[in-house]
Amino acid sequence: MRSPSLGLALVGAAAAATQLSAIGSRGDRVNNVAIIGAGAAGSSAAYHLQRYAAQEGVPINITILEKTEHIGGRTVTVNIYDDPALPIEQGASIFVAVNHILYNATKHFDLPFGSLRDDEPGDITAIWNGNDIVWQAVEGSSWWWDVARMWWRYGLAPYRAVQLVKDVVGTFLRLYEEPHFPFRSLTQRAFELGLHKVTAITGEQFLAEKNIKGGFTTDIMQAATRVNYASNLAHIHGLEAMVSFAAEGAMSVAGGNWRIFDKMVRASGAALLRNTTVASIAFAKGDVEPGAPRKYIISARDAGEQTADAQELATAFDNVIIASPWQYSNIGAAEGVLKHHIDEIPYMKLHVTLFASPFKLRAEYFKLQPGSKAPSNVYTTLGPDEEAKQGPDGVGKTGFYSISTLRHVVNPKTHKREFVYKIFSAEAVTPEFLSRILGVKVPDSFVGSTQEDGAPAAAVEPISWYRPHWFHSYPIELPRVTFQDPIIGPGLYYTSGIESFISTMETSALMGMNVARLIADDVAGKKREPDTMPSGQDAKGESPVLQPDEL
Ligand SMILES: Cc1cc2nc3c(=O)[nH]c(=O)nc-3n(C[C@H](O)[C@H](O)[C@H](O)COP(=O)(O)OP(=O)(O)OC[C@H]3O[C@@H](n4cnc5c(N)ncnc54)[C@H](O)[C@@H]3O)c2cc1C
Ligand SMILES: *[C@@H]1O[C@H](CO)[C@@H](O)[C@H](O)[C@H]1NC(C)=O
Ligand SMILES: *[C@@H]1O[C@H](CO)[C@@H](O)[C@H](O)[C@H]1NC(C)=O
Ligand SMILES: *[C@@H]1O[C@H](CO)[C@@H](O)[C@H](O)[C@H]1NC(C)=O
């Protein structure tokens, strides 16, 4: 058996279950909670549930089931040259200061902040539309879309956009506070806060309504929605478009953002079963006391033995949190378990390619004068005559969303300086493409293989380390006004509905914190104000920050 942990848990749980019924008869029994998935949502749920339960003085026993060995889900690092001293993000890489959960946790756990990129003075960041560089900025200052440097070209649009982003983010942040927190229905909260007006239309429409138009939207804002959500402005809703632009004070954790979630899991005191794939959720058999809610039985198998039969965990769970997109989790729900159907939503399939090379990007590829300095970071947008398509087709003529030079490293074999690049693309990167952007022949054999040892040293290898990976990265964020609510059955919760609203580590962590609060309230018998509020007003009697007519 590859995962002794699961076997032990099954035995241990059986023993404890007997004790439990004894405790149960005294009326102060432990509430057993299963969390499926140890990404941002599941880890945050565990961490906050432990804290809320302690505050309320209710005994809680948390079990996290994670199909991989790894904590963090889509927040994942790989090691440059396979050297653990050189980790680099392949999944979610940045968060911002207003991401209160991630920011607070980083501080609380005393994790060091890392640098986003090894920029050097004079490094150029450019936006490329397949024909021309439409914008460029020289690094050394703060961020590539420094508004002050844009006014001469784009007039007031950048200032208006920054103000709009602030308003929308400010409204979103009310979800963290009473009376908006916790929430049983995200759809309803979005409506109460007026945010449904922002999600109902495309980013392009939302900006146009606010009189933000022209080159600033097609060049700059679209580059932001493409690098953040692999989407053109015409196919992403207004809220997610605003989030793409809310990159002020971008930060990351040195060694990997997953460390936040790892700390959360540890601090929660939860039992963690790694390499454990949940196969099904069913109701516990046997009679239930009248009025008592039914418990859940979870079946799981060792992730290394996908053909083996799943085994039931001995613990019957009072609450289950499904903290992974349902459509990709391969979990079967027994008849009647899901009181609410979970809609399938289209996800983007995104290729993320990391590689190291001694070569710089080639200026000529971007139609710059031969010999001129090439950009270190290239974001993309559509050409003026290109149709903005949806999903992977939307990548258009450039064929990629972004190329960034992230690190300057020393190749341990050659002892020469190399650059570590990251490419976001709709299709797998090809050797031809790499040859063209680097201006050097990249042999076919480099792509798809992982360059293990033993490769004969050519004069200079164009690519010394190569890590392609693809993800179902985030939903294709089409306009919508309803979102999968977090309660999908009695004691059964789902976190991924928030991804159609905003897909970030922070929002998943927020939904984890929200369901943790709902469970703690429930166990503690804490009643809150009814979840409805007079329309157009919140409980303090104020109007929403974003006036509906203003939207
Ligand atoms: C390339 C890329 C770049 C991104 N960039 C950013 C960024 O810069 N900033 C940002 O904030 N966000 C970014 N995101 C989005 C962010 O990663 C996600 O929104 C967030 O991490 C989702 O967290 P989650 O916990 O909801 O889901 P996930 O991270 O997907 O976690 C789900 C977990 O459940 C586990 N699981 C699934 N099925 C089962 C099962 N049957 N049994 C047991 N376990 C199971 C999975 O293994 C996984 O660990 C990016 C995403 C990608 C892919
Ligand atoms: C999980 O699986 C991997 C790969 O099969 C293995 O190396 C690792 O030891 C396992 N971890 C646990 C906790 O079972
Ligand atoms: C807590 O959950 C674990 C399963 O992860 C189980 O083995 C243990 O018996 C439970 N403890 C109690 C007191 O229910
Ligand atoms: C973050 O920390 C601040 C300061 O301690 C606190 O006021 C706030 O409630 C915290 N927010 C979250 C979401 O943890």
XYZ file of C-alpha atoms and ligand atoms in Angstrom:
646
model
C 0.000 0.000 0.000
C 1.518 3.309 -1.088
C -0.254 5.345 1.517
C -0.048 3.812 4.960
C -1.797 6.910 6.273
C -5.144 5.900 4.818
C -4.977 2.388 6.232
C -4.122 3.691 9.671
C -6.888 6.228 9.536
C -9.408 3.555 8.722
C -8.352 1.427 11.667
C -7.980 4.356 14.056
C -11.289 5.814 13.081
C -13.067 2.536 13.731
C -11.718 2.425 17.255
C -12.611 6.013 17.957
C -16.107 5.670 16.598
C -16.984 3.312 19.425
C -15.814 5.803 22.017
C -17.707 8.482 20.229
C -21.137 6.985 20.665
C -20.424 6.907 24.383
C -19.501 10.572 24.336
C -22.510 11.205 22.158
C -24.885 9.935 24.800
C -23.566 12.598 27.147
C -24.473 15.195 24.586
C -21.103 16.878 24.046
C -19.826 14.778 21.229
C -17.229 15.885 18.752
C -18.379 17.232 15.429
C -16.520 15.411 12.659
C -15.766 17.473 9.582
C -14.237 16.155 6.350
C -12.582 18.552 3.940
C -11.958 17.258 0.441
C -9.014 19.069 -1.140
C -6.100 20.939 0.434
C -5.909 23.908 -1.917
C -6.511 27.494 -0.834
C -10.174 26.803 -0.062
C -9.769 23.583 1.917
C -6.750 24.805 3.889
C -8.450 28.062 4.805
C -11.614 26.196 5.782
C -9.610 23.960 8.143
C -7.657 26.832 9.653
C -10.631 29.076 10.246
C -12.873 26.266 11.430
C -10.383 25.343 14.118
C -10.241 28.980 15.251
C -13.988 29.559 15.202
C -14.663 26.292 17.014
C -12.142 27.222 19.703
C -13.791 30.639 20.097
C -17.211 29.055 20.426
C -15.907 26.309 22.702
C -17.273 23.519 20.526
C -15.283 20.308 19.986
C -14.460 19.714 16.371
C -12.383 17.036 14.636
C -11.197 17.907 11.152
C -9.973 15.414 8.542
C -8.515 16.674 5.267
C -8.423 14.306 2.305
C -6.086 15.354 -0.493
C -5.517 13.303 -3.600
C -1.991 14.542 -4.222
C 0.990 14.585 -1.942
C 0.973 18.336 -2.150
C -0.764 21.060 -0.155
C -1.858 24.091 -2.150
C -3.703 22.649 -5.165
C -3.207 25.030 -8.074
C -0.697 26.921 -5.935
C 2.376 24.868 -6.731
C 6.103 25.370 -7.170
C 8.658 23.404 -9.158
C 12.419 23.504 -8.700
C 14.633 25.126 -11.317
C 17.332 22.589 -12.364
C 15.541 20.277 -9.889
C 17.299 22.210 -7.138
C 15.071 22.596 -4.057
C 16.915 25.844 -3.315
C 15.426 27.322 -6.524
C 11.645 26.952 -6.294
C 9.467 28.843 -8.764
C 5.691 29.158 -9.054
C 4.082 27.200 -11.858
C 0.534 27.940 -10.693
C -0.853 30.902 -8.754
C 2.001 33.347 -8.265
C 0.786 36.625 -6.853
C -1.583 38.128 -4.342
C -2.118 41.708 -3.280
C -2.214 43.660 -0.029
C -6.027 43.819 0.052
C -6.108 40.015 0.039
C -6.623 40.096 3.788
C -6.627 36.376 4.424
C -3.406 35.647 2.554
C -1.690 38.799 3.713
C -2.637 38.291 7.373
C -1.646 34.650 7.270
C 1.746 35.438 5.719
C 2.393 37.898 8.545
C 0.922 35.668 11.223
C 3.012 32.673 10.199
C 6.056 34.895 9.772
C 6.607 33.780 6.195
C 9.074 35.871 4.169
C 7.828 37.800 1.154
C 9.568 36.924 -2.088
C 10.425 38.931 -5.172
C 8.095 38.538 -8.129
C 10.823 38.864 -10.711
C 14.562 39.524 -10.824
C 14.231 42.797 -12.676
C 17.278 44.772 -13.606
C 17.302 48.500 -14.252
C 16.528 49.101 -17.896
C 14.576 45.877 -18.376
C 11.726 46.463 -20.773
C 8.147 45.307 -20.371
C 6.192 45.494 -23.595
C 2.720 44.790 -24.907
C 2.724 43.037 -28.287
C -0.263 42.602 -30.584
C 1.319 40.258 -33.113
C 2.277 43.153 -35.409
C 3.569 45.894 -33.192
C 4.663 46.742 -29.710
C 1.755 48.928 -28.590
C 3.143 49.964 -25.232
C 6.393 49.646 -23.403
C 7.765 50.615 -20.051
C 11.239 50.529 -18.638
C 11.555 48.639 -15.404
C 13.246 49.899 -12.314
C 10.224 51.801 -11.128
C 7.179 50.089 -9.701
C 4.755 48.390 -12.026
C 4.396 48.173 -15.764
C 1.193 50.135 -15.982
C 2.255 53.181 -14.061
C -0.728 55.447 -14.611
C 1.285 58.633 -14.366
C 3.289 57.605 -17.411
C 0.160 56.867 -19.396
C -1.769 60.112 -19.197
C -0.100 61.718 -22.208
C -1.157 58.854 -24.376
C -4.436 57.708 -22.921
C -5.741 60.844 -21.235
C -8.029 60.343 -18.260
C -8.920 56.730 -18.974
C -6.180 55.289 -16.723
C -7.208 57.494 -13.786
C -10.848 56.594 -14.235
C -9.918 52.932 -14.392
C -7.892 53.096 -11.192
C -10.781 54.807 -9.402
C -13.234 52.238 -10.707
C -11.024 49.357 -9.597
C -10.834 50.918 -6.121
C -14.616 51.255 -5.892
C -15.274 47.719 -7.045
C -12.589 46.200 -4.803
C -13.879 48.269 -1.873
C -17.360 46.868 -2.442
C -16.062 43.336 -2.708
C -14.205 43.718 0.606
C -17.508 44.185 2.412
C -17.991 40.444 2.008
C -15.412 40.016 4.794
C -17.430 41.896 7.371
C -20.702 41.592 9.169
C -23.492 41.770 8.168
C -22.256 40.531 4.799
C -20.114 37.820 6.363
C -20.839 34.955 6.603
C -23.064 34.290 3.603
C -25.233 31.337 2.731
C -25.791 32.597 -0.770
C -23.157 34.294 -2.881
C -25.760 35.096 -5.523
C -27.736 37.042 -2.972
C -24.726 38.891 -1.586
C -23.597 39.852 -5.076
C -27.062 41.268 -5.606
C -27.176 43.128 -2.282
C -23.815 44.737 -2.907
C -24.732 45.646 -6.463
C -21.873 43.525 -7.775
C -24.240 41.485 -9.931
C -24.412 44.536 -12.196
C -20.675 44.236 -12.697
C -20.715 40.483 -13.300
C -23.721 40.679 -15.631
C -21.796 42.403 -18.408
C -18.419 42.028 -20.065
C -15.360 43.964 -18.973
C -15.548 45.828 -22.245
C -19.170 46.872 -21.651
C -18.537 47.808 -18.033
C -15.601 50.034 -18.961
C -17.506 51.618 -21.833
C -20.371 52.459 -19.474
C -17.847 54.226 -17.287
C -16.515 56.110 -20.268
C -13.258 54.172 -20.321
C -12.627 53.375 -23.959
C -10.117 53.320 -26.742
C -6.495 52.291 -26.785
C -6.217 52.124 -23.030
C -8.752 49.317 -22.860
C -7.589 47.396 -25.930
C -3.867 47.819 -25.260
C -3.464 47.935 -21.519
C -6.545 46.512 -19.821
C -6.853 43.673 -22.270
C -3.197 42.765 -21.716
C -4.093 42.523 -18.016
C -7.147 40.287 -18.538
C -5.094 38.102 -20.878
C -2.129 37.645 -18.566
C -4.346 37.087 -15.519
C -7.281 35.151 -16.990
C -6.257 34.180 -20.532
C -9.248 36.126 -21.736
C -10.076 39.048 -23.957
C -12.084 41.916 -22.464
C -15.147 40.957 -24.487
C -15.370 37.514 -22.843
C -14.677 38.174 -19.197
C -17.194 39.738 -16.857
C -16.676 43.202 -15.429
C -15.755 42.072 -11.921
C -13.009 39.682 -13.001
C -11.739 42.330 -15.443
C -11.432 44.767 -12.524
C -9.598 42.133 -10.480
C -7.112 41.708 -13.346
C -6.234 45.337 -12.943
C -6.104 45.361 -9.147
C -2.472 44.315 -9.104
C -1.187 47.162 -6.997
C 1.283 45.963 -4.385
C 1.550 42.488 -5.898
C 3.455 40.112 -3.613
C 4.299 36.480 -3.100
C 5.796 34.226 -0.444
C 9.456 33.288 -0.823
C 9.697 29.567 -1.433
C 6.141 29.393 -2.740
C 2.668 30.645 -1.905
C 1.664 27.067 -1.033
C 3.538 27.583 2.239
C 0.647 29.733 3.472
C -1.730 26.819 2.995
C 0.710 24.359 4.483
C 0.919 26.524 7.619
C -2.859 26.798 7.735
C -3.282 23.031 7.580
C -0.743 22.499 10.342
C -2.244 25.206 12.539
C -5.700 23.681 12.123
C -4.619 20.489 13.872
C -6.529 18.552 11.225
C -5.684 14.973 10.387
C -4.238 15.135 6.889
C -4.571 12.167 4.559
C -2.355 12.784 1.548
C -2.399 10.676 -1.611
C -6.027 9.985 -0.776
C -8.555 10.337 -3.575
C -12.141 10.653 -2.465
C -14.297 8.460 -4.684
C -17.763 8.919 -3.219
C -19.959 10.516 -0.603
C -22.988 8.701 0.734
C -25.318 8.886 3.717
C -24.340 6.842 6.752
C -26.494 3.754 7.023
C -28.634 2.939 9.958
C -31.388 4.680 11.819
C -31.089 8.313 12.661
C -32.581 9.735 15.828
C -35.704 11.630 14.894
C -34.783 15.198 14.025
C -31.040 14.490 13.932
C -29.299 15.233 10.655
C -27.903 12.347 8.677
C -24.185 11.819 8.617
C -21.942 11.232 5.660
C -19.713 8.319 4.806
C -16.740 8.944 2.570
C -15.035 6.344 0.412
C -11.501 6.927 -0.741
C -8.645 5.112 -2.367
C -4.908 5.458 -2.382
C -4.037 7.845 -5.206
C -1.420 5.406 -6.485
C -3.993 2.640 -6.871
C -6.682 4.109 -9.068
C -8.045 0.716 -10.019
C -8.388 -0.525 -6.453
C -11.778 -0.448 -4.795
C -12.414 2.566 -2.656
C -12.644 1.912 1.063
C -15.057 3.565 3.452
C -13.519 5.691 6.156
C -14.774 4.482 9.518
C -15.681 7.944 10.753
C -19.149 9.188 9.896
C -18.926 12.908 9.192
C -21.387 15.509 10.419
C -20.138 17.987 7.841
C -18.351 17.627 4.538
C -16.689 20.464 2.639
C -16.000 19.816 -1.016
C -13.100 22.162 -1.743
C -12.321 21.433 -5.376
C -14.151 22.071 -8.657
C -16.758 19.300 -8.621
C -16.543 18.581 -12.342
C -12.868 17.617 -12.077
C -12.954 15.907 -8.703
C -14.421 12.584 -9.932
C -16.456 12.144 -6.805
C -19.653 10.162 -6.979
C -22.540 11.361 -4.841
C -25.050 8.760 -3.715
C -28.709 9.312 -4.455
C -30.116 12.310 -2.600
C -26.809 13.578 -1.216
C -26.588 16.658 -3.429
C -29.691 18.667 -2.663
C -28.546 21.221 -5.186
C -27.209 20.183 -8.555
C -23.692 21.493 -9.160
C -23.516 23.092 -12.582
C -20.609 22.323 -14.825
C -18.848 25.491 -15.876
C -16.379 25.940 -18.722
C -12.782 26.169 -17.503
C -9.820 27.537 -19.371
C -7.153 25.036 -20.332
C -3.935 26.953 -19.862
C -0.394 25.861 -20.696
C 2.292 27.149 -18.380
C 5.805 26.529 -19.628
C 8.863 27.213 -17.502
C 12.340 26.907 -18.902
C 15.900 28.095 -18.439
C 18.079 29.331 -21.270
C 21.300 31.286 -21.663
C 19.606 33.173 -24.526
C 17.596 36.353 -24.261
C 14.441 37.023 -26.195
C 15.162 38.243 -29.680
C 14.275 41.842 -30.543
C 13.620 40.953 -34.196
C 10.837 38.561 -33.269
C 8.912 41.547 -31.975
C 9.763 43.545 -35.119
C 12.187 45.777 -33.260
C 15.328 47.061 -34.966
C 17.978 44.335 -35.150
C 20.388 44.838 -32.298
C 17.989 46.882 -30.182
C 17.269 45.805 -26.656
C 14.608 43.106 -26.512
C 11.838 43.196 -23.949
C 12.264 40.994 -20.875
C 8.537 40.683 -20.367
C 5.960 40.601 -23.102
C 2.239 40.832 -22.484
C -0.103 40.558 -25.424
C -3.269 41.946 -26.875
C -5.164 41.580 -30.153
C -4.252 43.400 -33.345
C -6.604 46.219 -34.413
C -8.313 44.036 -37.027
C -8.521 40.892 -34.966
C -11.805 39.515 -33.763
C -11.907 38.946 -29.995
C -12.756 35.266 -29.650
C -13.655 33.355 -26.525
C -11.590 30.750 -24.667
C -8.389 29.307 -26.149
C -9.205 30.669 -29.651
C -9.107 34.139 -28.167
C -5.339 34.053 -27.914
C -5.226 35.325 -31.508
C -2.270 36.072 -33.694
C 0.363 36.313 -30.966
C -0.281 32.686 -29.984
C 0.589 33.367 -26.361
C -0.674 35.481 -23.483
C 2.640 36.414 -21.938
C 6.334 35.635 -21.706
C 8.167 36.760 -18.586
C 11.776 36.627 -17.553
C 11.395 35.636 -13.924
C 14.810 34.699 -12.610
C 18.496 35.100 -13.291
C 20.222 31.898 -12.242
C 23.521 30.118 -12.630
C 23.392 26.815 -14.464
C 25.097 24.299 -12.151
C 26.638 22.415 -15.081
C 28.010 25.286 -17.141
C 28.393 27.800 -14.279
C 27.041 30.361 -16.723
C 24.232 32.813 -16.131
C 20.843 31.827 -17.517
C 17.354 33.262 -17.601
C 14.250 31.500 -16.380
C 11.194 32.206 -18.509
C 7.503 31.572 -18.066
C 5.141 31.379 -21.028
C 1.353 31.348 -20.712
C -0.240 29.953 -23.861
C -3.405 28.346 -25.174
C -1.559 25.479 -26.844
C 1.572 23.594 -25.876
C 4.715 25.540 -26.741
C 6.575 24.118 -29.749
C 10.317 23.898 -30.489
C 9.708 26.114 -33.558
C 8.196 28.839 -31.418
C 11.042 28.651 -28.921
C 13.563 28.763 -31.772
C 11.955 31.919 -33.133
C 11.676 33.865 -29.881
C 15.218 32.943 -28.801
C 16.775 33.166 -32.247
C 18.517 29.818 -31.893
C 17.605 26.344 -33.096
C 15.847 24.422 -30.351
C 15.916 20.683 -31.128
C 12.575 18.889 -31.081
C 13.800 16.630 -28.335
C 13.730 19.429 -25.777
C 10.002 19.767 -25.765
C 7.942 17.250 -23.916
C 10.905 15.503 -22.371
C 12.099 16.661 -19.031
C 15.822 16.848 -19.660
C 17.026 14.304 -17.188
C 20.712 13.837 -16.581
C 22.891 12.151 -19.176
C 22.111 14.555 -22.009
C 25.394 15.129 -23.817
C 26.583 18.686 -23.370
C 26.294 20.518 -26.666
C 28.395 23.666 -27.114
C 25.592 25.667 -25.563
C 22.262 24.093 -24.884
C 19.533 26.526 -25.913
C 17.314 25.163 -23.183
C 18.861 23.644 -20.105
C 15.748 22.974 -18.044
C 12.163 22.591 -19.239
C 8.893 22.152 -17.314
C 5.679 22.290 -19.328
C 2.382 21.841 -17.519
C -1.230 22.545 -18.260
C -4.035 23.378 -15.840
C -7.757 23.803 -15.822
C -6.669 27.131 -14.473
C -9.866 29.079 -13.854
C -13.329 29.347 -15.347
C -13.850 31.145 -18.640
C -15.426 34.046 -16.774
C -18.464 34.754 -18.915
C -21.007 37.285 -17.639
C -23.513 35.811 -15.158
C -25.565 36.847 -12.148
C -25.979 33.557 -10.293
C -23.247 31.628 -8.575
C -23.213 28.123 -7.142
C -24.072 28.617 -3.507
C -21.901 27.137 -0.771
C -24.599 25.006 0.866
C -25.470 22.030 -1.296
C -27.087 19.773 1.291
C -27.580 19.597 5.076
C -24.051 19.820 6.471
C -22.648 19.598 2.948
C -20.676 22.543 1.572
C -19.038 23.487 -1.705
C -16.399 26.189 -2.135
C -15.660 26.380 -5.856
C -18.804 28.301 -6.830
C -16.916 31.470 -5.995
C -14.565 30.854 -8.914
C -17.211 32.059 -11.376
C -17.380 35.288 -9.379
C -13.649 35.791 -8.847
C -11.041 33.058 -9.215
C -8.036 33.741 -7.007
C -6.306 32.064 -4.087
C -7.810 34.732 -1.838
C -11.413 34.276 -2.939
C -11.134 30.511 -2.560
C -9.672 31.131 0.905
C -12.567 33.523 1.618
C -15.100 30.872 0.681
C -13.230 28.406 2.906
C -13.439 30.885 5.781
C -17.112 31.470 5.028
C -18.118 27.819 5.171
C -15.999 27.440 8.322
C -18.059 30.224 9.925
C -21.338 28.678 8.773
C -20.347 25.311 10.265
C -19.116 26.834 13.534
C -22.357 28.821 13.860
C -24.338 25.711 13.191
C -22.477 23.549 15.707
C -22.610 26.297 18.336
C -26.303 26.837 17.678
C -25.595 30.466 16.904
C -28.346 32.260 15.058
C -27.672 35.285 12.932
C -29.905 37.820 11.319
C -31.853 36.303 8.487
C -29.771 36.207 5.374
C -31.958 38.689 3.565
C -31.797 42.427 3.706
C -34.095 45.098 2.409
C -33.291 45.402 -1.257
C -30.864 48.145 -2.158
C -29.877 48.660 1.478
C -27.600 46.851 3.797
C -28.280 46.323 7.472
C -26.735 49.631 8.474
C -29.269 51.329 6.287
C -26.643 52.537 3.882
C -26.951 52.176 0.178
C -24.443 49.923 -1.489
C -21.202 51.662 -2.406
C -21.947 51.096 -6.028
C -25.309 52.655 -6.718
C -27.213 50.387 -9.070
C -28.065 53.326 -11.331
C -24.438 54.291 -11.382
C -23.519 50.886 -12.747
C -1.356 28.962 -13.925
C -2.247 29.603 -12.912
C -1.978 30.889 -12.493
C -2.764 31.490 -11.516
N -2.404 32.708 -11.052
C -2.987 33.183 -9.944
C -2.429 34.289 -9.254
O -1.389 34.843 -9.644
N -3.057 34.730 -8.133
C -4.178 34.110 -7.647
O -4.674 34.518 -6.595
N -4.730 33.049 -8.280
C -4.150 32.561 -9.406
N -4.646 31.441 -10.006
C -5.933 30.875 -9.530
C -5.763 30.102 -8.236
O -4.746 29.150 -8.360
C -7.050 29.384 -7.879
O -8.133 30.268 -7.946
C -7.027 28.818 -6.457
O -5.767 28.294 -6.160
C -8.102 27.771 -6.303
O -7.977 27.148 -5.029
P -8.993 25.998 -4.577
O -8.567 25.553 -3.246
O -10.372 26.502 -4.724
O -8.825 24.845 -5.660
P -7.526 23.944 -5.990
O -6.299 24.726 -5.813
O -7.780 23.349 -7.329
O -7.535 22.806 -4.875
C -8.340 21.667 -4.970
C -7.621 20.506 -4.297
O -8.513 19.402 -4.255
C -7.789 18.227 -4.566
N -8.761 17.234 -5.058
C -9.459 17.262 -6.212
N -10.258 16.180 -6.313
C -10.048 15.444 -5.206
C -10.578 14.190 -4.746
N -11.471 13.498 -5.448
N -10.141 13.724 -3.546
C -9.227 14.413 -2.820
N -8.704 15.598 -3.220
C -9.108 16.106 -4.393
C -6.780 18.671 -5.594
O -5.682 17.790 -5.671
C -6.386 20.055 -5.058
O -5.296 19.983 -4.175
C -3.889 30.811 -10.989
C -4.176 29.517 -11.434
C -3.356 28.907 -12.365
C -3.648 27.504 -12.767
C 2.450 9.770 -1.882
O 2.760 9.219 -3.146
C 4.075 9.514 -3.585
C 4.224 9.039 -5.005
O 3.594 7.797 -5.185
C 5.080 8.908 -2.612
O 6.389 9.221 -3.014
C 4.840 9.481 -1.222
O 5.687 8.882 -0.278
C 3.387 9.286 -0.805
N 3.154 10.038 0.422
C 2.370 9.609 1.415
C 2.204 10.520 2.588
O 1.797 8.541 1.368
C -11.101 12.340 14.292
O -11.000 11.951 12.924
C -10.120 10.869 12.671
C -10.131 10.570 11.197
O -9.376 11.483 10.539
C -10.542 9.643 13.435
O -9.582 8.638 13.246
C -10.712 9.952 14.891
O -11.284 8.855 15.510
C -11.641 11.148 15.073
N -11.702 11.475 16.477
C -12.843 11.563 17.136
C -12.734 11.900 18.584
O -13.906 11.407 16.582
C -6.382 40.898 9.189
O -5.686 41.526 10.240
C -6.259 42.754 10.658
C -5.320 43.377 11.645
O -4.994 42.468 12.680
C -7.648 42.477 11.226
O -8.253 43.680 11.613
C -8.492 41.819 10.154
O -9.747 41.463 10.690
C -7.807 40.585 9.612
N -8.607 40.117 8.491
C -8.737 38.833 8.180
C -9.621 38.524 7.056
O -8.149 37.953 8.769
